Short mmCIF file of C-alpha atoms in Angstrom, two decimals:
data_model
loop_
_atom_site.label_atom_id
_atom_site.label_comp_id
_atom_site.label_asym_id
_atom_site.label_seq_id
_atom_site.Cartn_x
_atom_site.Cartn_y
_atom_site.Cartn_z
CA MET A 1 3.68 -2.22 -9.38
CA ALA A 2 2.48 -5.78 -9.89
CA LYS A 3 -0.78 -5.01 -8.08
CA LEU A 4 -1.30 -1.93 -10.23
CA TYR A 5 -0.64 -3.95 -13.38
CA GLU A 6 -3.29 -6.46 -12.27
CA GLU A 7 -5.78 -3.63 -11.66
CA ILE A 8 -5.15 -2.28 -15.16
CA GLU A 9 -5.68 -5.76 -16.59
CA LYS A 10 -9.10 -5.87 -14.91
CA VAL A 11 -10.31 -2.61 -16.46
CA GLN A 12 -13.20 -3.19 -18.86
CA LYS A 13 -11.86 -1.70 -22.08
CA GLY A 14 -15.32 -1.60 -23.61
CA ASN A 15 -16.25 1.17 -21.18
CA LEU A 16 -13.31 3.34 -22.25
CA SER A 17 -12.85 5.70 -25.16
CA ILE A 18 -10.38 4.78 -27.92
CA THR A 19 -7.94 7.33 -26.49
CA GLU A 20 -8.26 5.91 -22.97
CA GLN A 21 -7.66 2.41 -24.34
CA GLY A 22 -4.46 3.64 -25.99
CA ILE A 23 -3.34 5.29 -22.77
CA LEU A 24 -4.14 2.13 -20.85
CA ASN A 25 -2.06 0.01 -23.24
CA PHE A 26 0.84 2.47 -23.00
CA LEU A 27 0.68 2.43 -19.20
CA LYS A 28 0.59 -1.37 -19.10
CA ASP A 29 3.72 -1.56 -21.24
CA GLN A 30 5.49 1.09 -19.17
CA ILE A 31 4.57 -0.53 -15.86
CA LYS A 32 5.91 -3.85 -17.08
CA MET A 33 9.19 -2.20 -18.11
CA GLU A 34 9.39 -0.36 -14.77
CA GLU A 35 8.83 -3.65 -12.92
CA ASP A 36 11.68 -5.23 -14.89
CA VAL A 37 14.02 -2.32 -14.10
CA LEU A 38 13.03 -2.42 -10.43
CA SER A 39 13.67 -6.17 -10.26
CA GLN A 40 17.05 -5.69 -11.91
CA PHE A 41 17.90 -2.93 -9.44
CA GLU A 42 16.95 -5.11 -6.46
CA LYS A 43 18.98 -8.00 -7.85
CA ASN A 44 22.04 -5.81 -8.45
CA TYR A 45 21.67 -4.28 -4.99
CA SER A 46 21.36 -7.65 -3.22
CA GLU A 47 24.37 -9.00 -5.12
CA ASN A 48 26.41 -5.87 -4.26
CA LYS A 49 26.95 -5.05 -7.93
CA SER A 50 27.54 -1.36 -7.29
CA ASN A 51 27.92 -0.04 -10.81
CA GLU A 52 24.98 -2.05 -12.09
CA ALA A 53 22.84 -0.95 -9.11
CA ILE A 54 23.55 2.72 -9.88
CA THR A 55 22.77 2.17 -13.56
CA SER A 56 19.50 0.41 -12.70
CA PHE A 57 18.64 3.17 -10.23
CA MET A 58 19.17 5.88 -12.82
CA THR A 59 17.13 3.91 -15.36
CA LEU A 60 14.35 3.56 -12.79
CA VAL A 61 14.28 7.33 -12.25
CA GLN A 62 14.38 8.02 -15.99
CA ARG A 63 11.49 5.64 -16.72
CA ALA A 64 9.44 7.18 -13.89
CA ASN A 65 10.04 10.63 -15.38
CA VAL A 66 8.92 9.42 -18.81
CA MET A 67 5.62 8.27 -17.33
CA PHE A 68 5.21 11.43 -15.26
CA TYR A 69 5.80 13.56 -18.35
CA TYR A 70 3.40 11.50 -20.46
CA LEU A 71 0.63 11.57 -17.88
CA VAL A 72 0.55 15.36 -17.55
CA GLN A 73 0.27 16.06 -21.25
CA PRO A 74 -2.91 18.10 -21.79
CA THR A 75 -4.19 15.70 -24.43
CA VAL A 76 -3.73 12.77 -22.04
CA LEU A 77 -5.28 14.52 -19.05
CA SER A 78 -8.26 15.78 -21.02
CA SER A 79 -9.01 12.31 -22.38
CA PHE A 80 -9.86 10.79 -19.01
CA THR A 81 -13.61 10.43 -19.01
CA SER A 82 -13.60 7.53 -16.60
CA GLY A 83 -13.10 7.98 -12.87
CA LYS A 84 -11.48 4.56 -12.86
CA MET A 85 -8.73 5.80 -15.18
CA GLU A 86 -8.10 8.84 -13.02
CA GLY A 87 -7.76 6.60 -9.97
CA LEU A 88 -5.34 4.29 -11.76
CA VAL A 89 -3.22 7.21 -12.90
CA GLN A 90 -3.03 8.52 -9.34
CA GLU A 91 -2.07 5.05 -8.08
CA LEU A 92 0.61 4.86 -10.75
CA ILE A 93 2.09 8.21 -9.75
CA ASP A 94 2.10 7.10 -6.10
CA ALA A 95 3.68 3.74 -6.95
CA LEU A 96 6.40 5.34 -9.08
CA THR A 97 7.23 7.85 -6.37
CA PHE A 98 7.33 5.10 -3.74
CA ALA A 99 9.55 2.85 -5.89
CA VAL A 100 12.04 5.65 -6.54
CA SER A 101 12.01 6.63 -2.85
CA GLU A 102 12.70 3.07 -1.75
CA ALA A 103 15.47 2.68 -4.32
CA THR A 104 16.98 5.98 -3.18
CA MET A 105 17.10 4.73 0.41
CA MET A 106 18.77 1.54 -0.76
CA ILE A 107 21.39 3.48 -2.73
CA LYS A 108 21.92 5.78 0.23
CA SER A 109 22.51 2.81 2.55
CA MET A 110 25.39 1.64 0.37
CA SER A 111 26.62 5.09 -0.67
CA LYS A 112 29.91 4.93 1.22
CA GLY A 113 30.79 1.63 -0.43
CA LEU A 114 29.89 3.10 -3.81
CA GLY A 115 32.07 6.14 -3.28
CA ILE A 116 29.10 8.50 -3.28
CA ASP A 117 29.90 11.64 -1.34
CA SER A 118 26.37 13.05 -1.54
CA LEU A 119 23.02 12.03 -2.94
CA THR A 120 20.29 14.60 -3.48
CA VAL A 121 16.82 13.83 -4.75
CA SER A 122 14.25 16.49 -5.61
CA LEU A 123 10.60 15.93 -6.39
CA ASN A 124 9.18 18.64 -8.62
CA SER A 125 5.46 19.16 -8.90
CA ASN A 126 5.00 20.99 -12.20
CA PRO A 127 5.74 19.20 -14.34
CA PRO A 128 6.06 16.19 -12.06
CA SER A 129 9.58 14.84 -12.19
CA ILE A 130 12.29 13.43 -9.99
CA SER A 131 15.78 14.89 -10.17
CA VAL A 132 18.77 13.01 -8.79
CA SER A 133 22.22 14.37 -8.15
CA MET A 134 25.10 12.15 -7.07
CA VAL A 135 28.54 13.42 -6.19
CA PHE A 136 31.27 10.81 -6.21
CA LYS A 137 34.42 11.08 -4.13
CA SER A 138 37.50 11.79 -6.16
CA ALA A 139 39.90 8.89 -6.56
#
């Protein structure tokens, strides 16, 4: 995510349309928030704060879905006149999917300690979204 943020910072805004500049600013803000959530998740995971790790994980998925949903809006898609923007959007989608996948594996590795009986993750293509289902053992 940090690398992607740096790439977005390097984009020459003068070469972009007003709409693309707005999209770029939105994506920068969202990437920064996603980085913060991911850092919080990793911290909670490493400190074995189970409840907080699950909360951070769910927030991570929710934020990824917000960006997925935003990016596939027809008005957003049709505004990309720059190949650079299209490449950045694809990198963002890949980075979000990777981050959620990694976080899922981390949650899965501690699922028994969290009382999670099953964890199911689905990646939908149209519209792009990630669905998570967790079943907790009864007390």
